[in-house]
PDB file of C-alpha atoms in Angstrom:
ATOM      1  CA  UNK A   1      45.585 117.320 108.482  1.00 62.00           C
ATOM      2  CA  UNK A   2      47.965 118.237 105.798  1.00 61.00           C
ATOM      3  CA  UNK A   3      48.670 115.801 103.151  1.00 61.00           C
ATOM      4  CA  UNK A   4      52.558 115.016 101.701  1.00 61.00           C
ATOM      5  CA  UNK A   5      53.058 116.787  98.250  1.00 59.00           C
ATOM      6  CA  UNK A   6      53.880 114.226  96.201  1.00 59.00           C
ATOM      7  CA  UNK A   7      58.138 114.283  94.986  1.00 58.00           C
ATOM      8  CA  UNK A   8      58.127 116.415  91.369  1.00 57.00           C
ATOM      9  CA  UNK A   9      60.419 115.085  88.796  1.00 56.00           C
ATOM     10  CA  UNK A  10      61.996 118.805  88.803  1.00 54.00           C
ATOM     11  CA  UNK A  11      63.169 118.022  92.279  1.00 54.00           C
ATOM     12  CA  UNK A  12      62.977 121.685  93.330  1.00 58.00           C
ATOM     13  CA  UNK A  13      66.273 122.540  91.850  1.00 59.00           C
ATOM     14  CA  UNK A  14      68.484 120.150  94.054  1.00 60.00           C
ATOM     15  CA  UNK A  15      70.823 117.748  91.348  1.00 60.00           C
ATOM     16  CA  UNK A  16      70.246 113.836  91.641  1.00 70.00           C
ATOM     17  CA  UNK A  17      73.450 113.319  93.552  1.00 76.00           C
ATOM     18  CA  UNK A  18      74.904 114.396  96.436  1.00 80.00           C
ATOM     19  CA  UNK A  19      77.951 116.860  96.622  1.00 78.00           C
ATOM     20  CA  UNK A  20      80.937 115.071  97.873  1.00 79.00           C
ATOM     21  CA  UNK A  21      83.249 117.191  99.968  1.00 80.00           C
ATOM     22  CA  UNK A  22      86.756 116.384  99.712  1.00 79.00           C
ATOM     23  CA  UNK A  23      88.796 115.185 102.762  1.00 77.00           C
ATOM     24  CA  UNK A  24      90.804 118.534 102.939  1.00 79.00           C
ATOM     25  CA  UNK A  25      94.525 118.382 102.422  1.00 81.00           C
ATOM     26  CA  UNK A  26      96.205 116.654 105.546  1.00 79.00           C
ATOM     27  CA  UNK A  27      99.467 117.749 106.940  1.00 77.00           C
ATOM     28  CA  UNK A  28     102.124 115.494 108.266  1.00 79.00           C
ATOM     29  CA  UNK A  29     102.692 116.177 111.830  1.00 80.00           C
ATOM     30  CA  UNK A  30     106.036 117.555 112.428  1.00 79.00           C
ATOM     31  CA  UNK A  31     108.838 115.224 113.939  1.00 85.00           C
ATOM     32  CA  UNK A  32     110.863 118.234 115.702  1.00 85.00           C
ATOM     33  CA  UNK A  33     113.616 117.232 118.289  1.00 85.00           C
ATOM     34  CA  UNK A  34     112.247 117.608 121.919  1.00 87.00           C
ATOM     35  CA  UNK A  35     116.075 117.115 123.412  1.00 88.00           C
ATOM     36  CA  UNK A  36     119.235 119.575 121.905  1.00 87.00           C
ATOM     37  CA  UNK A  37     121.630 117.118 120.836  1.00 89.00           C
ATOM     38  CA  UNK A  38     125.442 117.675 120.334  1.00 92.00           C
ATOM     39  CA  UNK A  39     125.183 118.700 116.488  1.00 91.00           C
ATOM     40  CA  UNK A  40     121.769 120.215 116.709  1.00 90.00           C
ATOM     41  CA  UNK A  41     123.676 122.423 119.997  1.00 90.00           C
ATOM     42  CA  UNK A  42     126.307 123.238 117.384  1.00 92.00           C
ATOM     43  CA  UNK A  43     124.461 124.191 114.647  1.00 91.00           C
ATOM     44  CA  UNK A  44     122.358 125.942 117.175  1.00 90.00           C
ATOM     45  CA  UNK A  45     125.785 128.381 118.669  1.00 90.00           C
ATOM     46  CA  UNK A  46     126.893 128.693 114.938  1.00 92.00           C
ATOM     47  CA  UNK A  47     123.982 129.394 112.968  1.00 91.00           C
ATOM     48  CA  UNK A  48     121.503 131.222 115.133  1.00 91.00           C
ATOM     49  CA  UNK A  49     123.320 134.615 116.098  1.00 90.00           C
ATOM     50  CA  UNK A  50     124.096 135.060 112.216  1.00 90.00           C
ATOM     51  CA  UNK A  51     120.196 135.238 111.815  1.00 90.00           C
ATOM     52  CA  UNK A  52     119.396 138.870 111.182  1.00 90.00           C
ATOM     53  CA  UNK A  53     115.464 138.063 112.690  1.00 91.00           C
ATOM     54  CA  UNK A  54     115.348 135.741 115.500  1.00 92.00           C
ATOM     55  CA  UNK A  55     111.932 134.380 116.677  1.00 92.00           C
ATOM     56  CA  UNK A  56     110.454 131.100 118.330  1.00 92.00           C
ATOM     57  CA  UNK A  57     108.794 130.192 115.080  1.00 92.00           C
ATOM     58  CA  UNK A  58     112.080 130.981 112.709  1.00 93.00           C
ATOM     59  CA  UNK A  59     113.967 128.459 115.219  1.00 93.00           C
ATOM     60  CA  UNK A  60     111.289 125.773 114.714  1.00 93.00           C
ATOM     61  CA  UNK A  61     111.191 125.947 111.180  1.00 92.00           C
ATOM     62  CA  UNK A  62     114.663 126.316 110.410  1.00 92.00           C
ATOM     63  CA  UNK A  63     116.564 123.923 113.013  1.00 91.00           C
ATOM     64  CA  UNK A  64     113.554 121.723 113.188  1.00 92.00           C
ATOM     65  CA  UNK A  65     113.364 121.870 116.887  1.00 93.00           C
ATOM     66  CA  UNK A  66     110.204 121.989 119.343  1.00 92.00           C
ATOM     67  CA  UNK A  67     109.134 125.192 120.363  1.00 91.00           C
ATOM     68  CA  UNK A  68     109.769 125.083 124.592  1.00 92.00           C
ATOM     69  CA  UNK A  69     113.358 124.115 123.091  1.00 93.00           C
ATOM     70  CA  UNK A  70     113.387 127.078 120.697  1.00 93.00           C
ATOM     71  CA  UNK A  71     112.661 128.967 123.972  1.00 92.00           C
ATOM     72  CA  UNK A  72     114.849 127.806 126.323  1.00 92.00           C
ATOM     73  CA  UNK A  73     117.649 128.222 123.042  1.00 93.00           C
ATOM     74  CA  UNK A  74     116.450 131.836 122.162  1.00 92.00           C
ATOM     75  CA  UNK A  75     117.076 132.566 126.311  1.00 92.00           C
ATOM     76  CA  UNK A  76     120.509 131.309 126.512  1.00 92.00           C
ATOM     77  CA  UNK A  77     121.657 132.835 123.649  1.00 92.00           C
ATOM     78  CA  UNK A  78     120.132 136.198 125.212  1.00 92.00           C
ATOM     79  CA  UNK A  79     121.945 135.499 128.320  1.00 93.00           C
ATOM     80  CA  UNK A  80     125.251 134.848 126.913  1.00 92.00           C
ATOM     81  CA  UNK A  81     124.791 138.300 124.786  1.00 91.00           C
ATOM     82  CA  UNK A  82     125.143 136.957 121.716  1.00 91.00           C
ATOM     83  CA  UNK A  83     121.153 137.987 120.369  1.00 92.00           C
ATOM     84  CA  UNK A  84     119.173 141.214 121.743  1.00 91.00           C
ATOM     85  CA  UNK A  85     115.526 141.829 122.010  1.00 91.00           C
ATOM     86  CA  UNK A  86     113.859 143.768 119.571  1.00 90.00           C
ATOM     87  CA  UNK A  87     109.593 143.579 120.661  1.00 89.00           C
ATOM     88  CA  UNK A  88     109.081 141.591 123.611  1.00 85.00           C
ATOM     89  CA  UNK A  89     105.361 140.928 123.102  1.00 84.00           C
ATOM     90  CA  UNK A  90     103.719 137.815 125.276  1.00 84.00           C
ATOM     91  CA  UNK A  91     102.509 135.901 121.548  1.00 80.00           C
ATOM     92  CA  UNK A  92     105.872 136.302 119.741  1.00 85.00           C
ATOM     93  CA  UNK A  93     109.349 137.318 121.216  1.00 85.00           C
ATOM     94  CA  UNK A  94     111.419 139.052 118.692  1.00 90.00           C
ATOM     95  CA  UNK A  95     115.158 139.341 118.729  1.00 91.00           C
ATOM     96  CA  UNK A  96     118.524 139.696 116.333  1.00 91.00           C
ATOM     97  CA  UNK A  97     121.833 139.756 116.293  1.00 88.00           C
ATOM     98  CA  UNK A  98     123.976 142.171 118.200  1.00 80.00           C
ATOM     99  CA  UNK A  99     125.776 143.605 115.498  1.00 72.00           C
ATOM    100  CA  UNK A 100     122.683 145.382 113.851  1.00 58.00           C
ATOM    101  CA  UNK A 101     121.345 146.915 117.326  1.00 54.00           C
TER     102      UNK A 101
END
């Protein structure tokens, strides 16, 4: 049978108290619009085709709308031929306006 070392005053190079970790910075969670609205649809047929770089992300973080709505936006504005696809990828789609392309 081995016997306990006794605890050295050194403590084997470990400090007297214990790290605390910080909590991490928390972000807000988003309140996006899950419906289109009549000013949000405006803003939406105004703004939008003016973008020169057109992407689900852009449309959440500029119009401050969810991203199936930034989908279904970004695929009637394709529709209508007012936006054109640049790199359809299955991650991102990419589009702009019709007067560059």
């Amino acid at each position: 049978a081995k016997a306990k070392a006794a605890p050295s005053s050194s403590g084997g190079g470990k400090s007297a108290k214990k790290k605390k970790w910080s909590k991490g910075k928390v972000k807000d969670k988003a309140q996006h619009a899950v419906v289109l609205d009549k000013p949000t649809y405006d803003r939406v047929i105004k703004e939008v085709p003016t973008f020169r770089f057109i992407s689900q992300s852009i449309l959440i973080e500029r119009l401050k709308i969810g991203g199936s709505l930034a989908r279904l936006v970004i695929r009637s504005l394709e529709k209508d031929g007012q936006i054109k696809k640049i790199v359809h990828h299955h991650g991102q789609l990419i589009y702009s306006t019709c007067r560059f392309y």
